[in-house]
Short mmCIF file of C-alpha atoms and ligand atoms in Angstrom, two decimals:
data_model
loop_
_atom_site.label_atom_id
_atom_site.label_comp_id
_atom_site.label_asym_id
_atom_site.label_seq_id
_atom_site.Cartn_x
_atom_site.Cartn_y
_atom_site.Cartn_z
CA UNK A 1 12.61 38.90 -37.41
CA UNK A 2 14.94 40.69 -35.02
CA UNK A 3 17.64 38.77 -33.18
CA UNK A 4 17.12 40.57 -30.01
CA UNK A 5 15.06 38.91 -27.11
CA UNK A 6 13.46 41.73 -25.17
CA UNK A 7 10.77 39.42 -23.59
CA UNK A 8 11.48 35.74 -22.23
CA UNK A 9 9.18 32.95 -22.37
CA UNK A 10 8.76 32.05 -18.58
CA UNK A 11 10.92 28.85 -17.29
CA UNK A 12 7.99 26.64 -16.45
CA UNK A 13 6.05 26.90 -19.46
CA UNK A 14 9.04 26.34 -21.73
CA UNK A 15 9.40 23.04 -22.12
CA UNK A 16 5.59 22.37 -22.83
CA UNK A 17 5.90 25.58 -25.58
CA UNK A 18 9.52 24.42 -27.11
CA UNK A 19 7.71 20.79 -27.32
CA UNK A 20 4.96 22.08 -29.06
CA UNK A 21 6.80 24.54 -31.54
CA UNK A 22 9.29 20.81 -31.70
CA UNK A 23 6.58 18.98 -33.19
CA UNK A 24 4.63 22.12 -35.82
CA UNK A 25 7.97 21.95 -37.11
CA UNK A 26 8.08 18.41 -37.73
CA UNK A 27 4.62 19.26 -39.78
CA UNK A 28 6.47 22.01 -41.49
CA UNK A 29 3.99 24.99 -39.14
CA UNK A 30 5.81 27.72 -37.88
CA UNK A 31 4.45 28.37 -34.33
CA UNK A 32 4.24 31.56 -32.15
CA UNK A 33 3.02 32.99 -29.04
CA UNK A 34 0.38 36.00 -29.22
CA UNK A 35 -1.73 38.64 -27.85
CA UNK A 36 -2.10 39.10 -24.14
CA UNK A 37 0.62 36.59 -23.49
CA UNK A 38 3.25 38.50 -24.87
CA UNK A 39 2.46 41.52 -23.28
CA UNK A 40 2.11 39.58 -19.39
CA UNK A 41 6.02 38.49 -20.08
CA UNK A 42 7.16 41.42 -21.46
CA UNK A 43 5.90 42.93 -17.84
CA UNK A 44 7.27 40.00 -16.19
CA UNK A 45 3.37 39.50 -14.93
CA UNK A 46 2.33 35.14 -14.71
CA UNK A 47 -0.20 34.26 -17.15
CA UNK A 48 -1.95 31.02 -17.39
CA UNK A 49 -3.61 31.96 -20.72
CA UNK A 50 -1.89 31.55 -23.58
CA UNK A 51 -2.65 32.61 -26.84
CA UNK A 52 -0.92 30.63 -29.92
CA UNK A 53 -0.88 30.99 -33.24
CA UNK A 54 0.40 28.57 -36.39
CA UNK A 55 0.70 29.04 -39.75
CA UNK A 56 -0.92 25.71 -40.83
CA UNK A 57 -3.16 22.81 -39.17
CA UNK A 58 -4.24 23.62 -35.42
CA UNK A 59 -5.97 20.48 -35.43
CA UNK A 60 -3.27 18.12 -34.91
CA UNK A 61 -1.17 20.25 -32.48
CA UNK A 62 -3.83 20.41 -30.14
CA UNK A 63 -4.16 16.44 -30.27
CA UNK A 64 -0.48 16.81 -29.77
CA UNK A 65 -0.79 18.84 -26.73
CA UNK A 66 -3.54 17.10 -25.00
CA UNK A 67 -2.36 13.43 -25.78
CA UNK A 68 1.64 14.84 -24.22
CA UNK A 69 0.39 16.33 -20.90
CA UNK A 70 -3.27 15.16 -20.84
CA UNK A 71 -6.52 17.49 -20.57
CA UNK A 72 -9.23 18.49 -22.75
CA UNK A 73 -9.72 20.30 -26.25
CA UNK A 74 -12.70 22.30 -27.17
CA UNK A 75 -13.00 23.35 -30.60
CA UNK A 76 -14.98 26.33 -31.67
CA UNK A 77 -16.00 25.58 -35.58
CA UNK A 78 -16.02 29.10 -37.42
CA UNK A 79 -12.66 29.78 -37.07
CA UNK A 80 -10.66 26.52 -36.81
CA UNK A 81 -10.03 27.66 -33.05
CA UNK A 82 -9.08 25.31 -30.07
CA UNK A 83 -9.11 26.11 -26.59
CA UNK A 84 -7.07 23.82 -24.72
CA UNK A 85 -6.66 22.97 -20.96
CA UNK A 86 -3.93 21.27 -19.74
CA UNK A 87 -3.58 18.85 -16.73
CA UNK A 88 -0.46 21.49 -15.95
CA UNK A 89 -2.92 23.93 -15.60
CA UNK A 90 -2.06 25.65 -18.57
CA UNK A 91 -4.70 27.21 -20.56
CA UNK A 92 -3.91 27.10 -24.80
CA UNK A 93 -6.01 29.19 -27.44
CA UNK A 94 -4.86 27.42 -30.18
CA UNK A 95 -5.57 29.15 -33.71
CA UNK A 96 -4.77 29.52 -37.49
CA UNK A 97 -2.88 32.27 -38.34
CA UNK A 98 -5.59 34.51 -40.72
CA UNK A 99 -6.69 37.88 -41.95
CA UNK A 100 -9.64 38.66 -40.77
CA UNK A 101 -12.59 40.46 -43.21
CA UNK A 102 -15.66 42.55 -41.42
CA UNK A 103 -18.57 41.86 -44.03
CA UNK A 104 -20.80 44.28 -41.39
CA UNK A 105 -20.37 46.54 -38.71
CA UNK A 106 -20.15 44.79 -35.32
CA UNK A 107 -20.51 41.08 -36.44
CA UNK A 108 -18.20 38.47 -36.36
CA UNK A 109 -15.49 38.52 -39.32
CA UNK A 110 -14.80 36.23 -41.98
CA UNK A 111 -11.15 34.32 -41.90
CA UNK A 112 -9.00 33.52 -44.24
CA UNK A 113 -5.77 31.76 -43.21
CA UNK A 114 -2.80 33.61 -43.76
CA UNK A 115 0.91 34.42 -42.02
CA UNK A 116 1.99 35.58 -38.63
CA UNK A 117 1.97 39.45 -39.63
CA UNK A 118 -1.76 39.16 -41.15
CA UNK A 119 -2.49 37.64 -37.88
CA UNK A 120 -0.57 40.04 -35.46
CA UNK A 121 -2.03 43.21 -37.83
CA UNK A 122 -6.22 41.99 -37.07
CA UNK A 123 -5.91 41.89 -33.55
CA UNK A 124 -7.26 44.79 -31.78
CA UNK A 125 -4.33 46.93 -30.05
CA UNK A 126 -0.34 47.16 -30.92
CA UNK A 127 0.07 46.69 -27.32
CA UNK A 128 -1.65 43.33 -28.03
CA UNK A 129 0.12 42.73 -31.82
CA UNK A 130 3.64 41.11 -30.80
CA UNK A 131 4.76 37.38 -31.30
CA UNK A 132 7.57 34.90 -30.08
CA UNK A 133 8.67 32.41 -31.47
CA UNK A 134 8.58 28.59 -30.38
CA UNK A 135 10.12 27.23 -32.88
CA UNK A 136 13.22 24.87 -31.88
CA UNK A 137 16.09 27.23 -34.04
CA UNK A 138 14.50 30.56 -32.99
CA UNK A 139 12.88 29.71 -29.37
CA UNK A 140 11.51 33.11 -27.95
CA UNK A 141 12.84 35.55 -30.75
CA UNK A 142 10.31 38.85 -30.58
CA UNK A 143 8.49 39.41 -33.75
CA UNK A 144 7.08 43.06 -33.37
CA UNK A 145 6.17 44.36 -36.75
CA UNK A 146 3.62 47.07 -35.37
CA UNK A 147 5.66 48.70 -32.45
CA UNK A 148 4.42 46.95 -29.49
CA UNK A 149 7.25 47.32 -27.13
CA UNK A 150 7.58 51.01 -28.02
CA UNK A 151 3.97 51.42 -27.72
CA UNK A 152 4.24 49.57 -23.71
CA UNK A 153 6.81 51.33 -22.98
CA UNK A 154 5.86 54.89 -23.67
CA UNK A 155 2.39 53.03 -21.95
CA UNK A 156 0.06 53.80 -25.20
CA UNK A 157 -3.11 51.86 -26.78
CA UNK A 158 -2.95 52.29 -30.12
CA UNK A 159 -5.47 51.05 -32.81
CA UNK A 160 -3.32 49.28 -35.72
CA UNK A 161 -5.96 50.83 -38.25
CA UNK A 162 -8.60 53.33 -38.96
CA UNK A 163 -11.77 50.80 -39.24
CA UNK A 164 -11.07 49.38 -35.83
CA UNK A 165 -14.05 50.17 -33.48
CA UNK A 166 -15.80 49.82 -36.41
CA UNK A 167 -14.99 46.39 -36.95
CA UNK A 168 -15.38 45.16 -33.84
CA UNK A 169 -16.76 48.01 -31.44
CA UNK A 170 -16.29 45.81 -28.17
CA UNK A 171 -12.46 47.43 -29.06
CA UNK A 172 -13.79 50.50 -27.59
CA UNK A 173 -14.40 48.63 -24.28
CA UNK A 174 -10.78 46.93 -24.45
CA UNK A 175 -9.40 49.86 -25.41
CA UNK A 176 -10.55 51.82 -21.73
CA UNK A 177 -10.04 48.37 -19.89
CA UNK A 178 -6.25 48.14 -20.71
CA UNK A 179 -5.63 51.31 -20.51
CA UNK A 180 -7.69 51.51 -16.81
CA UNK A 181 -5.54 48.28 -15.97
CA UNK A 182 -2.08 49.40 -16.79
CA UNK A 183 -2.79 53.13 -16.22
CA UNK A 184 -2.14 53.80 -19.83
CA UNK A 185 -3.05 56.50 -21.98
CA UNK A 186 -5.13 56.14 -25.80
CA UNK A 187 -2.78 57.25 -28.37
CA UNK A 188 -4.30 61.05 -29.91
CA UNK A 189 -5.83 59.42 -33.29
CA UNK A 190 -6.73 56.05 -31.04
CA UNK A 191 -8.81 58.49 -28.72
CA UNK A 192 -9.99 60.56 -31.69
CA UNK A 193 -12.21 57.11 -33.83
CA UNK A 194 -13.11 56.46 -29.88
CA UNK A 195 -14.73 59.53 -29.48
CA UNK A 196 -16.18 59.48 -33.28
CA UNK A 197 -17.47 55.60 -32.33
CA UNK A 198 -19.07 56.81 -29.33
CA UNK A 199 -20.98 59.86 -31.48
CA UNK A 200 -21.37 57.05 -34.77
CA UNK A 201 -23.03 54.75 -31.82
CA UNK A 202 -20.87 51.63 -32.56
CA UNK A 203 -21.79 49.80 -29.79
CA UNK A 204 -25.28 49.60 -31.14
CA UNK A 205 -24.20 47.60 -33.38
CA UNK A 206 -23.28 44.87 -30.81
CA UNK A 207 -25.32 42.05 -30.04
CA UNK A 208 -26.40 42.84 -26.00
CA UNK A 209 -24.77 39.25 -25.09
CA UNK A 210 -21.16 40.60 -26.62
CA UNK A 211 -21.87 43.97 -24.47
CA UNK A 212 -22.88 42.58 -21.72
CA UNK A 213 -19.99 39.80 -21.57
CA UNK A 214 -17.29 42.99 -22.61
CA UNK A 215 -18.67 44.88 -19.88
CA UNK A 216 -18.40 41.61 -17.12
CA UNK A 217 -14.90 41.77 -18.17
CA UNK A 218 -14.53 44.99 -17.33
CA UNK A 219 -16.05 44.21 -13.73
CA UNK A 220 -13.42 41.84 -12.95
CA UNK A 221 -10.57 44.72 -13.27
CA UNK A 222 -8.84 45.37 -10.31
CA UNK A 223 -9.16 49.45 -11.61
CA UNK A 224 -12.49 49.44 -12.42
CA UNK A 225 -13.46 52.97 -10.87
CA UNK A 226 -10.49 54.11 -13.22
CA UNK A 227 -12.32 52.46 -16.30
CA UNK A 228 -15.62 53.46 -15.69
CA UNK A 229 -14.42 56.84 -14.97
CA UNK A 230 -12.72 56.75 -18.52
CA UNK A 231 -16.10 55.72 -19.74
CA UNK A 232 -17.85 58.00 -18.41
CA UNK A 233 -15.50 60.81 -19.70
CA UNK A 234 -16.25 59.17 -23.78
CA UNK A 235 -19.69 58.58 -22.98
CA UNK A 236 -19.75 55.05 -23.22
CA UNK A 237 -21.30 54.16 -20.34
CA UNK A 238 -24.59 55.30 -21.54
CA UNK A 239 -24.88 52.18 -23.97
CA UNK A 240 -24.53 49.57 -20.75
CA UNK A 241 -27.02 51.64 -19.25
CA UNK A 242 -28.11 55.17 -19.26
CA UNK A 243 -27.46 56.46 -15.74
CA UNK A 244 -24.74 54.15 -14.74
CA UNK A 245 -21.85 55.62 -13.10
CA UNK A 246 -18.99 54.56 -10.54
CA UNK A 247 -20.49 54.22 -6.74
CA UNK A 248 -18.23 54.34 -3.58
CA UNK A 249 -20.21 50.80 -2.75
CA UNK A 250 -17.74 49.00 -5.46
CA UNK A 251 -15.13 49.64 -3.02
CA UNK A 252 -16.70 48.28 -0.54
CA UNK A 253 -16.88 44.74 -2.08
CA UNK A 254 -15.24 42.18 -3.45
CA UNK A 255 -16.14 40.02 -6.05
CA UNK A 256 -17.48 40.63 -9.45
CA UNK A 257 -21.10 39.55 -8.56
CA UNK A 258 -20.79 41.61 -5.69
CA UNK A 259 -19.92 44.48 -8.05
CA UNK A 260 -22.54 44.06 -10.61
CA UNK A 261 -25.24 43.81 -7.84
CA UNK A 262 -24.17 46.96 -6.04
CA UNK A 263 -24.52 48.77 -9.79
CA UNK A 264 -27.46 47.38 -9.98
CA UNK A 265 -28.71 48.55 -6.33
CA UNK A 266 -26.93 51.98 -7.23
CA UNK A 267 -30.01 52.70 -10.00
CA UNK A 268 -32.31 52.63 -7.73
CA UNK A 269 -35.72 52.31 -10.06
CA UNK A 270 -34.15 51.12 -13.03
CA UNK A 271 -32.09 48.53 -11.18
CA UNK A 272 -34.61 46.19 -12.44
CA UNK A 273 -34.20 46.69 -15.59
CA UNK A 274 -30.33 47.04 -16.05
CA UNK A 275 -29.89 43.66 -14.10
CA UNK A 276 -32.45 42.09 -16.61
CA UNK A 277 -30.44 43.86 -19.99
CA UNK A 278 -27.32 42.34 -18.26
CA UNK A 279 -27.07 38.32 -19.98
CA UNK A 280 -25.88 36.75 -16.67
CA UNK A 281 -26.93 33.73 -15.59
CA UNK A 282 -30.57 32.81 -13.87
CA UNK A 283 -29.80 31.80 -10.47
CA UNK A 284 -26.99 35.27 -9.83
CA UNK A 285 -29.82 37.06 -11.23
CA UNK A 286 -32.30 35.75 -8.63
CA UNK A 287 -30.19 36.45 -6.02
CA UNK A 288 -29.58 40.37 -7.26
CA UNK A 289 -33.07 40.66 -7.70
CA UNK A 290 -34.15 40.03 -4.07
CA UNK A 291 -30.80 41.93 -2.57
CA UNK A 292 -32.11 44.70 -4.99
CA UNK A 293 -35.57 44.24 -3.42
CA UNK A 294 -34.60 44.53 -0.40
CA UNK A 295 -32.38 47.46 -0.92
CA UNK A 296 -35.15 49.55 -2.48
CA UNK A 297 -37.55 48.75 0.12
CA UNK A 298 -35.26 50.23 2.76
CA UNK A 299 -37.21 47.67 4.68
CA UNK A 300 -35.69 44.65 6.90
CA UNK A 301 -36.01 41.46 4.48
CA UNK A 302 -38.81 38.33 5.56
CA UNK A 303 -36.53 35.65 4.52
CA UNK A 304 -32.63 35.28 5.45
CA UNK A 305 -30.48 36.78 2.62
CA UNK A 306 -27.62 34.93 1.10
CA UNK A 307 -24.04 36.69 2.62
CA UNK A 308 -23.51 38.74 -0.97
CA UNK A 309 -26.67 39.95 -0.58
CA UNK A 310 -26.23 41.41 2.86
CA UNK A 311 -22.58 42.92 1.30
CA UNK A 312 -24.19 44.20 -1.96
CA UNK A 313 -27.02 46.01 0.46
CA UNK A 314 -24.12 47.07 3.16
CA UNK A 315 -21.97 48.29 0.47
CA UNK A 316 -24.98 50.66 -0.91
CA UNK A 317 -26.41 51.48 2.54
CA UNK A 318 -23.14 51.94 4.61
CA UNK A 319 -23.77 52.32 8.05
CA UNK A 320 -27.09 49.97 8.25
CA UNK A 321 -27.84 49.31 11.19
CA UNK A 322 -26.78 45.52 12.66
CA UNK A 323 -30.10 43.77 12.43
CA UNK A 324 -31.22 45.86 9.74
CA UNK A 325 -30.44 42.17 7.22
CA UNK A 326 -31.77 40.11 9.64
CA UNK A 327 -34.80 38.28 8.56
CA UNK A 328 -38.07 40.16 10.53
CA UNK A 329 -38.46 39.38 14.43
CA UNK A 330 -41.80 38.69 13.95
CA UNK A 331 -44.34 36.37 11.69
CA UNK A 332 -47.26 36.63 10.39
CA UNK A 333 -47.57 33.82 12.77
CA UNK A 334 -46.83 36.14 15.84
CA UNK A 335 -49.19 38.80 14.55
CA UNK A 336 -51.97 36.50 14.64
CA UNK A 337 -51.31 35.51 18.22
CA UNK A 338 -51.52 39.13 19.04
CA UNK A 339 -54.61 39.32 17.81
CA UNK A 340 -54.64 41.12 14.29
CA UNK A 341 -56.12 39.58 11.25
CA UNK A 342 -56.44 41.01 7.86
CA UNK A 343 -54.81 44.01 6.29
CA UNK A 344 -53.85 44.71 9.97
CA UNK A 345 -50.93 41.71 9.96
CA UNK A 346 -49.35 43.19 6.68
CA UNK A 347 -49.47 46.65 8.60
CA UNK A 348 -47.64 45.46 11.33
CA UNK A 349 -45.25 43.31 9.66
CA UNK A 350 -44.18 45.94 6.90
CA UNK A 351 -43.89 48.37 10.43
CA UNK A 352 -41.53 46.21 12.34
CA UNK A 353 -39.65 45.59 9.15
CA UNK A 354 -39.05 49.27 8.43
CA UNK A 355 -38.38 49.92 12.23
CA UNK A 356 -35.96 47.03 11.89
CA UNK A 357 -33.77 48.38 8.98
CA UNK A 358 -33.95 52.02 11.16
CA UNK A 359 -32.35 50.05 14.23
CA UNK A 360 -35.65 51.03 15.98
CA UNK A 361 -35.89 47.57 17.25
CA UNK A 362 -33.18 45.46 17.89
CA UNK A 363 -34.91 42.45 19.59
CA UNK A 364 -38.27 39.93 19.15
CA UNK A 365 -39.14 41.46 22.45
CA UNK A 366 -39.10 45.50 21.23
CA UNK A 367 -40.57 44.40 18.03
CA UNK A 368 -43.97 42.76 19.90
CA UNK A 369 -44.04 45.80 22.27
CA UNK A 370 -44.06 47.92 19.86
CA UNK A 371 -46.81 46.60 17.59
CA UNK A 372 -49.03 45.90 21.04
CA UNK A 373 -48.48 49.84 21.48
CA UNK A 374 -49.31 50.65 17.82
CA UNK A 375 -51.61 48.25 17.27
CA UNK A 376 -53.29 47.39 20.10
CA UNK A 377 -56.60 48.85 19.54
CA UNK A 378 -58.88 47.17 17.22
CA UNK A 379 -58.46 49.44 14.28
CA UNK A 380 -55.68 50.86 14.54
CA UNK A 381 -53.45 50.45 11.72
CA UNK A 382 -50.32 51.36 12.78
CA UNK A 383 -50.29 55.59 12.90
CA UNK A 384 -49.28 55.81 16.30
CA UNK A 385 -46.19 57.32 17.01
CA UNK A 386 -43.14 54.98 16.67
CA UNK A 387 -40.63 54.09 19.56
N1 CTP B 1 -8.21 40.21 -29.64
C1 CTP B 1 -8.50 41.19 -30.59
N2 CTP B 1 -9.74 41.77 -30.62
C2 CTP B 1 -10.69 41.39 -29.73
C3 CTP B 1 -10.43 40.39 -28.78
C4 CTP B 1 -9.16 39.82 -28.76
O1 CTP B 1 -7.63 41.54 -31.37
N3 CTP B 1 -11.90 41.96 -29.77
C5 CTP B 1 -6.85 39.59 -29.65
C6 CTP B 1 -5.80 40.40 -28.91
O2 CTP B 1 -4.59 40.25 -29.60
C7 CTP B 1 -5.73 39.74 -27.56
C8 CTP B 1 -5.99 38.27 -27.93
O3 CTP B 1 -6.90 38.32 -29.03
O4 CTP B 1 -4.48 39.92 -26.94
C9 CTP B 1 -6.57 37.44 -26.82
O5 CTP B 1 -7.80 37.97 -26.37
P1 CTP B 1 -8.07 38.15 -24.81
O6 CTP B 1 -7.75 36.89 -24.11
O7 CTP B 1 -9.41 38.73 -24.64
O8 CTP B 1 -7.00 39.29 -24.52
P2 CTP B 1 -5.84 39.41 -23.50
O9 CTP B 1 -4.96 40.49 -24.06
O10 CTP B 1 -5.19 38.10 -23.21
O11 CTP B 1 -6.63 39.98 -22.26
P3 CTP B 1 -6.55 39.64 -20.72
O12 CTP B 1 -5.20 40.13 -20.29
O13 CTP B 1 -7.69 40.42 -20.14
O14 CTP B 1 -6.72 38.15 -20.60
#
């Protein structure tokens, strides 16, 4: 372990971390911070997610934790892992220090406990591979067997072994998204086995729940247009969807649902289709679907549309008109009144709602003088030459 202390542990979360490393010592556990954690302090960036790691028992440290400063533990079975939220507000991943073992390509490894290093050496970048201590005698000493504070500084992610993206090919997306975030570059042999993973097909060997929730991740990244251009230049974007590429609407909104709706509009045809290969949940689904609709119909919706609907269609269609996502100025209703039955009402109304989105009409009024003009004879359907 090196005496130096090129990261510190931020003052607020120190004396919930020096309590906890207090009492695994007490149990004879050395304790550490990990991962992400590391690197956010190192950067001098606030994190509220912090990975830890013991070597021994989680169990009773995150009892510990929860019964100190109150909160809830979640504990996820295969891998003796505990997710803890603190009243604080302090989020704890809480796990055994292990080795990990791929039995197949793309599934979830097998874990056998082992030390700190074995546990800093399966994670997935060197950037991500450092730990401090919190441990009373040695409270935030850097343990960086894999060059992770060479690797930040020189602003490099580098794989910490050949089988990598073959272990776990949702790497490849992690790898683009930190380096997108932070502006970094892939080491030369990192971005070699990416480029070979991309022509082996690795992330084909993902489950489409694990792609799906890596690439959500990746939508939540302030420089996503920078990571999607990466993944475009590797080729990767082709196994989200074929045809997927950055649009200038993703500027033009702002949250993540926003985002993935505005890909979704961007397809155009396939739109469908993408949005239903993307696991998110029913209802944000639902509410894609019908801003998609709407969107491909280049036609003035019947209903109102939610707000991120009307952004997601803005953001595709800049310069729509103002009513163009107001719900139709006229009825079916209305149509009737006029004096049009049948296949004549859908006519109209599918007239006034393209006229609508085209700024054509802008009031109830223009709308009914138009369809008395285009409509007004008994069979006409509507060919008459618009206003
Ligand atoms: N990790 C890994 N391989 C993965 C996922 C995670 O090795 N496929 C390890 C990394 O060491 C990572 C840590 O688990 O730092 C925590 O995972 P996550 O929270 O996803 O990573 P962060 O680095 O904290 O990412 P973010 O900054 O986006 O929260």
């Amino acid at each position: 372990m090196k005496g130096k202390n090129p990261v510190s542990i931020p003052k607020k979360y120190q004396e919930i971390l020096f309590s906890i490393g207090t009492y695994a010592e007490k149990l004879g556990t050395k304790a550490w911070i990990v991962g992400g954690a590391v690197r956010d302090f190192y950067f001098g960036r606030d994190t509220l997610d912090i990975d830890l790691s013991f070597e021994g028992n989680v169990d009773p440290l995150a009892g510990f934790a929860v019964k100190r400063w109150g909160g809830s533990k979640h504990k996820f079975s295969q891998f003796s892992t505990f997710r803890v939220n603190l009243t604080t507000g302090l989020k704890l991943d809480m796990v055994r220090a292990r080795r990990e073992s791929y039995p197949r390509a793309g599934v979830l490894p097998e874990v056998t406990p082992s030390c700190i290093k074995d546990d800093l050496f399966r994670r997935d970048f060197t950037a991500n591979s450092w730990a401090l201590s919190i441990m009373p005698g040695s409270f935030g000493v850097s343990f960086d067997p894999f060059g992770a504070q060479k690797d930040i500084d020189a602003g490099i992610i580098r794989i910490l072994h050949p089988k990598s993206f073959l272990d776990d090919p949702t790497r490849m997306c992690r790898a683009v998204r930190f380096a997108g975030r932070f502006g970094w570059k892939l080491a030369p042999k990192t971005e070699e086995l990416l480029k070979e993973a991309v022509k082996q097909q690795y992330p084909l060997l993902l489950s489409r729940e694990r792609l799906t929730r890596e690439f959500l991740k990746i939508n939540k990244e302030k420089e996503i247009k920078r990571i999607l251009e990466m993944m475009r230049m590797y080729g990767m974007l082709q196994f989200v969807y074929p045809g997927l590429e950055w649009h200038d609407g993703l500027n033009r909104v702002k949250t993540v649902d926003e985002r993935l709706g505005v890909m979704v509009c961007s397809l155009g045809k396939s739109g469908e289709e993408f949005l239903k290969s993307m696991r998110v949940k029913k209802e944000l689904a639902q509410e894609i679907l019908e801003a998609w609709k709407v969107s491909e119909s280049c036609h003035a919706p019947l209903r109102a549309l939610t707000p991120m609907q009307q952004a997601i269609i803005r953001a595709v269609h800049p310069g729509l008109k103002k009513y163009a996502l107001e719900p139709c100025f006229l009825r079916g209703r209305d149509l009737k009144e006029l004096g049009l039955a049948g296949r004549r009402i859908s006519c109209a109304l599918e007239r006034c709602c393209r006229m609508q989105w085209d700024g054509k009409v802008s009031s109830r009024e223009d709308a009914l003088k138009i369809v008395q003009v285009c409509f007004g004879s008994p069979n006409c359907m509507g060919d008459v030459p618009s206003a």
